[in-house]
GROMACS .gro file of N, CA and C in nm:
model
  306
    1TYR      N    1   8.872   8.780  10.516
    1TYR     CA    2   8.963   8.832  10.408
    1TYR      C    3   9.014   8.709  10.306
    2PRO      N    4   8.940   8.715  10.229
    2PRO     CA    5   8.948   8.639  10.084
    2PRO      C    6   9.083   8.603  10.060
    3PRO      N    7   9.142   8.480  10.046
    3PRO     CA    8   9.258   8.459   9.971
    3PRO      C    9   9.262   8.440   9.822
    4VAL      N   10   9.279   8.557   9.727
    4VAL     CA   11   9.241   8.587   9.596
    4VAL      C   12   9.391   8.549   9.508
    5ASN      N   13   9.364   8.472   9.423
    5ASN     CA   14   9.469   8.407   9.366
    5ASN      C   15   9.583   8.337   9.415
    6CYS      N   16   9.563   8.291   9.519
    6CYS     CA   17   9.635   8.216   9.596
    6CYS      C   18   9.652   8.077   9.580
    7ASN      N   19   9.573   8.016   9.478
    7ASN     CA   20   9.576   7.859   9.450
    7ASN      C   21   9.589   7.788   9.576
    8GLY      N   22   9.475   7.812   9.664
    8GLY     CA   23   9.467   7.724   9.767
    8GLY      C   24   9.564   7.762   9.925
    9LYS      N   25   9.689   7.838   9.876
    9LYS     CA   26   9.798   7.853   9.970
    9LYS      C   27   9.743   7.950  10.080
   10ARG      N   28   9.818   7.920  10.200
   10ARG     CA   29   9.792   8.021  10.301
   10ARG      C   30   9.811   8.193  10.222
   11ALA      N   31   9.719   8.273  10.283
   11ALA     CA   32   9.734   8.408  10.202
   11ALA      C   33   9.686   8.514  10.363
   12THR      N   34   9.750   8.461  10.457
   12THR     CA   35   9.693   8.563  10.607
   12THR      C   36   9.834   8.621  10.637
   13PRO      N   37   9.844   8.758  10.670
   13PRO     CA   38   9.951   8.823  10.680
   13PRO      C   39  10.002   8.779  10.843
   14ASP      N   40  10.151   8.780  10.894
   14ASP     CA   41  10.186   8.752  10.991
   14ASP      C   42  10.200   8.916  11.056
   15VAL      N   43  10.294   8.969  10.994
   15VAL     CA   44  10.328   9.090  11.014
   15VAL      C   45  10.264   9.208  10.898
   16SER      N   46  10.323   9.302  10.959
   16SER     CA   47  10.264   9.436  10.828
   16SER      C   48  10.384   9.532  10.819
   17LEU      N   49  10.399   9.595  10.728
   17LEU     CA   50  10.473   9.746  10.721
   17LEU      C   51  10.432   9.818  10.600
   18ASP      N   52  10.436   9.935  10.620
   18ASP     CA   53  10.393  10.024  10.528
   18ASP      C   54  10.425   9.986  10.388
   19ALA      N   55  10.313   9.971  10.278
   19ALA     CA   56  10.352   9.930  10.161
   19ALA      C   57  10.274   9.989  10.053
   20ASP      N   58  10.218  10.156  10.091
   20ASP     CA   59  10.153  10.210  10.020
   20ASP      C   60  10.248  10.270   9.914
   21PRO      N   61  10.239  10.285   9.809
   21PRO     CA   62  10.331  10.336   9.717
   21PRO      C   63  10.337  10.481   9.714
   22ALA      N   64  10.224  10.556   9.790
   22ALA     CA   65  10.197  10.693   9.819
   22ALA      C   66  10.301  10.760   9.878
   23SER      N   67  10.323  10.654   9.982
   23SER     CA   68  10.404  10.710  10.114
   23SER      C   69  10.529  10.599  10.102
   24GLY      N   70  10.574  10.560   9.983
   24GLY     CA   71  10.685  10.429   9.998
   24GLY      C   72  10.812  10.481   9.975
   25VAL      N   73  10.911  10.446   9.930
   25VAL     CA   74  11.027  10.448   9.900
   25VAL      C   75  11.082  10.514   9.778
   26SER      N   76  11.159  10.612   9.791
   26SER     CA   77  11.241  10.657   9.673
   26SER      C   78  11.350  10.558   9.614
   27VAL      N   79  11.357  10.553   9.493
   27VAL     CA   80  11.446  10.453   9.416
   27VAL      C   81  11.498  10.496   9.292
   28TYR      N   82  11.614  10.482   9.251
   28TYR     CA   83  11.641  10.544   9.124
   28TYR      C   84  11.694  10.450   9.042
   29ASP      N   85  11.638  10.419   8.893
   29ASP     CA   86  11.664  10.295   8.818
   29ASP      C   87  11.710  10.386   8.695
   30SER      N   88  11.830  10.330   8.653
   30SER     CA   89  11.874  10.399   8.507
   30SER      C   90  11.813  10.317   8.410
   31THR      N   91  11.768  10.206   8.434
   31THR     CA   92  11.698  10.105   8.334
   31THR      C   93  11.558  10.161   8.287
   32PRO      N   94  11.509  10.180   8.189
   32PRO     CA   95  11.412  10.226   8.161
   32PRO      C   96  11.296  10.113   8.193
   33TYR      N   97  11.196  10.165   8.257
   33TYR     CA   98  11.057  10.084   8.289
   33TYR      C   99  10.935  10.151   8.257
   34ASN      N  100  10.891  10.061   8.180
   34ASN     CA  101  10.713  10.159   8.109
   34ASN      C  102  10.773  10.274   8.037
   35GLY      N  103  10.899  10.244   7.998
   35GLY     CA  104  10.931  10.410   7.890
   35GLY      C  105  10.987  10.500   7.980
   36GLN      N  106  11.006  10.451   8.124
   36GLN     CA  107  11.059  10.596   8.198
   36GLN      C  108  11.190  10.510   8.283
   37ALA      N  109  11.263  10.626   8.284
   37ALA     CA  110  11.385  10.618   8.396
   37ALA      C  111  11.416  10.705   8.497
   38GLY      N  112  11.478  10.709   8.585
   38GLY     CA  113  11.521  10.803   8.685
   38GLY      C  114  11.433  10.749   8.828
   39TRP      N  115  11.390  10.867   8.896
   39TRP     CA  116  11.352  10.835   9.052
   39TRP      C  117  11.201  10.809   9.029
   40PHE      N  118  11.154  10.697   9.079
   40PHE     CA  119  11.027  10.647   9.114
   40PHE      C  120  10.981  10.655   9.280
   41THR      N  121  10.884  10.648   9.319
   41THR     CA  122  10.841  10.622   9.450
   41THR      C  123  10.772  10.477   9.433
   42VAL      N  124  10.825  10.384   9.502
   42VAL     CA  125  10.763  10.243   9.502
   42VAL      C  126  10.746  10.191   9.660
   43GLY      N  127  10.605  10.097   9.657
   43GLY     CA  128  10.572  10.061   9.762
   43GLY      C  129  10.525   9.896   9.753
   44GLY      N  130  10.450   9.836   9.851
   44GLY     CA  131  10.413   9.699   9.837
   44GLY      C  132  10.514   9.625   9.895
   45THR      N  133  10.473   9.495   9.841
   45THR     CA  134  10.605   9.384   9.878
   45THR      C  135  10.717   9.388   9.876
   46SER      N  136  10.745   9.468   9.727
   46SER     CA  137  10.876   9.475   9.683
   46SER      C  138  10.946   9.575   9.765
   47VAL      N  139  10.913   9.655   9.831
   47VAL     CA  140  10.979   9.722   9.946
   47VAL      C  141  10.952   9.671  10.100
   48SER      N  142  10.872   9.614  10.132
   48SER     CA  143  10.821   9.590  10.258
   48SER      C  144  10.910   9.467  10.282
   49SER      N  145  10.907   9.370  10.203
   49SER     CA  146  11.001   9.223  10.232
   49SER      C  147  11.139   9.276  10.257
   50PRO      N  148  11.230   9.343  10.154
   50PRO     CA  149  11.337   9.373  10.182
   50PRO      C  150  11.367   9.460  10.334
   51MET      N  151  11.261   9.555  10.369
   51MET     CA  152  11.297   9.618  10.524
   51MET      C  153  11.274   9.510  10.623
   52TRP      N  154  11.210   9.406  10.583
   52TRP     CA  155  11.204   9.333  10.739
   52TRP      C  156  11.319   9.251  10.706
   53ALA      N  157  11.383   9.188  10.586
   53ALA     CA  158  11.508   9.106  10.593
   53ALA      C  159  11.629   9.204  10.617
   54ALA      N  160  11.616   9.322  10.614
   54ALA     CA  161  11.739   9.420  10.651
   54ALA      C  162  11.696   9.417  10.804
   55ARG      N  163  11.581   9.453  10.861
   55ARG     CA  164  11.564   9.482  11.014
   55ARG      C  165  11.608   9.343  11.061
   56SER      N  166  11.564   9.233  11.013
   56SER     CA  167  11.639   9.107  11.106
   56SER      C  168  11.783   9.077  11.065
   57ALA      N  169  11.838   9.116  10.961
   57ALA     CA  170  11.987   9.111  10.986
   57ALA      C  171  12.063   9.214  11.049
   58ASP      N  172  11.991   9.348  11.070
   58ASP     CA  173  12.052   9.435  11.174
   58ASP      C  174  12.040   9.380  11.275
   59THR      N  175  11.939   9.315  11.309
   59THR     CA  176  11.957   9.281  11.488
   59THR      C  177  11.976   9.112  11.500
   60ASN      N  178  12.040   9.088  11.392
   60ASN     CA  179  12.100   8.925  11.391
   60ASN      C  180  11.976   8.834  11.431
   61ALA      N  181  11.846   8.854  11.393
   61ALA     CA  182  11.760   8.776  11.416
   61ALA      C  183  11.722   8.683  11.326
   62VAL      N  184  11.656   8.541  11.364
   62VAL     CA  185  11.628   8.459  11.240
   62VAL      C  186  11.452   8.478  11.261
   63VAL      N  187  11.372   8.556  11.188
   63VAL     CA  188  11.248   8.549  11.192
   63VAL      C  189  11.177   8.422  11.126
   64ASN      N  190  11.131   8.387  11.245
   64ASN     CA  191  11.036   8.275  11.196
   64ASN      C  192  10.900   8.233  11.286
   65ALA      N  193  10.850   8.150  11.282
   65ALA     CA  194  10.689   8.135  11.321
   65ALA      C  195  10.731   8.177  11.478
   66SER      N  196  10.807   8.074  11.566
   66SER     CA  197  10.813   8.114  11.693
   66SER      C  198  10.869   8.264  11.723
   67TYR      N  199  10.945   8.327  11.662
   67TYR     CA  200  11.020   8.469  11.682
   67TYR      C  201  10.876   8.536  11.662
   68VAL      N  202  10.773   8.527  11.541
   68VAL     CA  203  10.671   8.640  11.522
   68VAL      C  204  10.584   8.610  11.635
   69TYR      N  205  10.548   8.472  11.645
   69TYR     CA  206  10.405   8.463  11.730
   69TYR      C  207  10.480   8.417  11.910
   70GLY      N  208  10.603   8.446  11.935
   70GLY     CA  209  10.653   8.455  12.084
   70GLY      C  210  10.647   8.560  12.143
   71ASN      N  211  10.734   8.607  12.234
   71ASN     CA  212  10.742   8.699  12.304
   71ASN      C  213  10.901   8.777  12.261
   72ALA      N  214  10.938   8.733  12.149
   72ALA     CA  215  11.088   8.790  12.135
   72ALA      C  216  11.093   8.948  12.111
   73ILE      N  217  10.971   8.978  12.031
   73ILE     CA  218  11.010   9.119  11.987
   73ILE      C  219  10.863   9.184  11.972
   74THR      N  220  10.877   9.326  12.019
   74THR     CA  221  10.760   9.404  12.025
   74THR      C  222  10.706   9.459  11.925
   75PHE      N  223  10.527   9.447  11.904
   75PHE     CA  224  10.482   9.495  11.781
   75PHE      C  225  10.414   9.626  11.819
   76ARG      N  226  10.415   9.691  11.688
   76ARG     CA  227  10.316   9.815  11.733
   76ARG      C  228  10.165   9.753  11.643
   77ASP      N  229  10.075   9.750  11.724
   77ASP     CA  230   9.930   9.711  11.676
   77ASP      C  231   9.890   9.826  11.579
   78ILE      N  232   9.849   9.771  11.458
   78ILE     CA  233   9.791   9.851  11.338
   78ILE      C  234   9.646   9.871  11.355
   79THR      N  235   9.562   9.958  11.393
   79THR     CA  236   9.458   9.954  11.403
   79THR      C  237   9.385  10.069  11.345
   80ALA      N  238   9.451  10.118  11.241
   80ALA     CA  239   9.372  10.233  11.153
   80ALA      C  240   9.402  10.229  10.997
   81GLY      N  241   9.334  10.232  10.929
   81GLY     CA  242   9.332  10.212  10.787
   81GLY      C  243   9.274  10.075  10.753
   82ASN      N  244   9.261  10.066  10.604
   82ASN     CA  245   9.198   9.946  10.577
   82ASN      C  246   9.254   9.943  10.422
   83ASN      N  247   9.230   9.800  10.365
   83ASN     CA  248   9.246   9.760  10.238
   83ASN      C  249   9.113   9.707  10.198
   84GLY      N  250   9.008   9.757  10.256
   84GLY     CA  251   8.879   9.690  10.205
   84GLY      C  252   8.840   9.616  10.319
   85TYR      N  253   8.911   9.577  10.427
   85TYR     CA  254   8.881   9.516  10.557
   85TYR      C  255   8.965   9.581  10.652
   86PRO      N  256   8.914   9.559  10.760
   86PRO     CA  257   8.937   9.655  10.878
   86PRO      C  258   9.089   9.585  10.983
   87CYS      N  259   9.124   9.716  10.991
   87CYS     CA  260   9.237   9.680  11.107
   87CYS      C  261   9.179   9.670  11.256
   88LEU      N  262   9.194   9.581  11.314
   88LEU     CA  263   9.124   9.578  11.473
   88LEU      C  264   9.237   9.569  11.544
   89THR      N  265   9.184   9.577  11.684
   89THR     CA  266   9.298   9.531  11.799
   89THR      C  267   9.340   9.390  11.815
   90GLY      N  268   9.478   9.405  11.817
   90GLY     CA  269   9.508   9.287  11.828
   90GLY      C  270   9.540   9.209  11.668
   91LEU      N  271   9.599   9.056  11.684
   91LEU     CA  272   9.606   8.992  11.574
   91LEU      C  273   9.455   9.031  11.481
   92ASP      N  274   9.489   9.033  11.339
   92ASP     CA  275   9.383   9.072  11.252
   92ASP      C  276   9.409   9.009  11.127
   93LEU      N  277   9.336   9.003  11.034
   93LEU     CA  278   9.337   8.964  10.870
   93LEU      C  279   9.406   9.023  10.788
   94VAL      N  280   9.419   9.161  10.840
   94VAL     CA  281   9.482   9.265  10.733
   94VAL      C  282   9.638   9.301  10.779
   95THR      N  283   9.667   9.337  10.902
   95THR     CA  284   9.805   9.347  10.960
   95THR      C  285   9.854   9.267  11.026
   96GLY      N  286   9.819   9.118  11.045
   96GLY     CA  287   9.861   9.050  11.128
   96GLY      C  288   9.882   9.058  11.271
   97ARG      N  289  10.006   9.058  11.335
   97ARG     CA  290  10.032   9.101  11.462
   97ARG      C  291  10.083   9.257  11.468
   98GLY      N  292  10.141   9.317  11.349
   98GLY     CA  293  10.155   9.464  11.317
   98GLY      C  294  10.296   9.463  11.289
   99SER      N  295  10.371   9.593  11.343
   99SER     CA  296  10.466   9.622  11.290
   99SER      C  297  10.593   9.624  11.382
  100TRP      N  298  10.672   9.577  11.374
  100TRP     CA  299  10.823   9.576  11.414
  100TRP      C  300  10.856   9.686  11.491
  101THR      N  301  10.851   9.690  11.619
  101THR     CA  302  10.939   9.827  11.677
  101THR      C  303  11.067   9.765  11.787
  102GLY      N  304  11.104   9.904  11.809
  102GLY     CA  305  11.245   9.868  11.909
  102GLY      C  306  11.346   9.860  11.854
   0.00000   0.00000   0.00000
């Protein structure tokens, strides 16, 4: 999994969440973006990062490396799909440990 445009910084995912704009989240924006305003379906890190933050706030969890790599939460292993690299059983370089469950 090559770190593209990372300027030598870490580019390995720890966890995953659906970031596909095709199955993303509907949002309404009254400020025009690219000449359009109204309802949009968005995905990517702009959606998945706030969703992880909301989940950790809802469960009153501090999500750090020991939390993610310890046994404090259960993950759903993502084994199907790809972004040009395969999802494998267990920790992989596409989805990390997987999605948060429970």
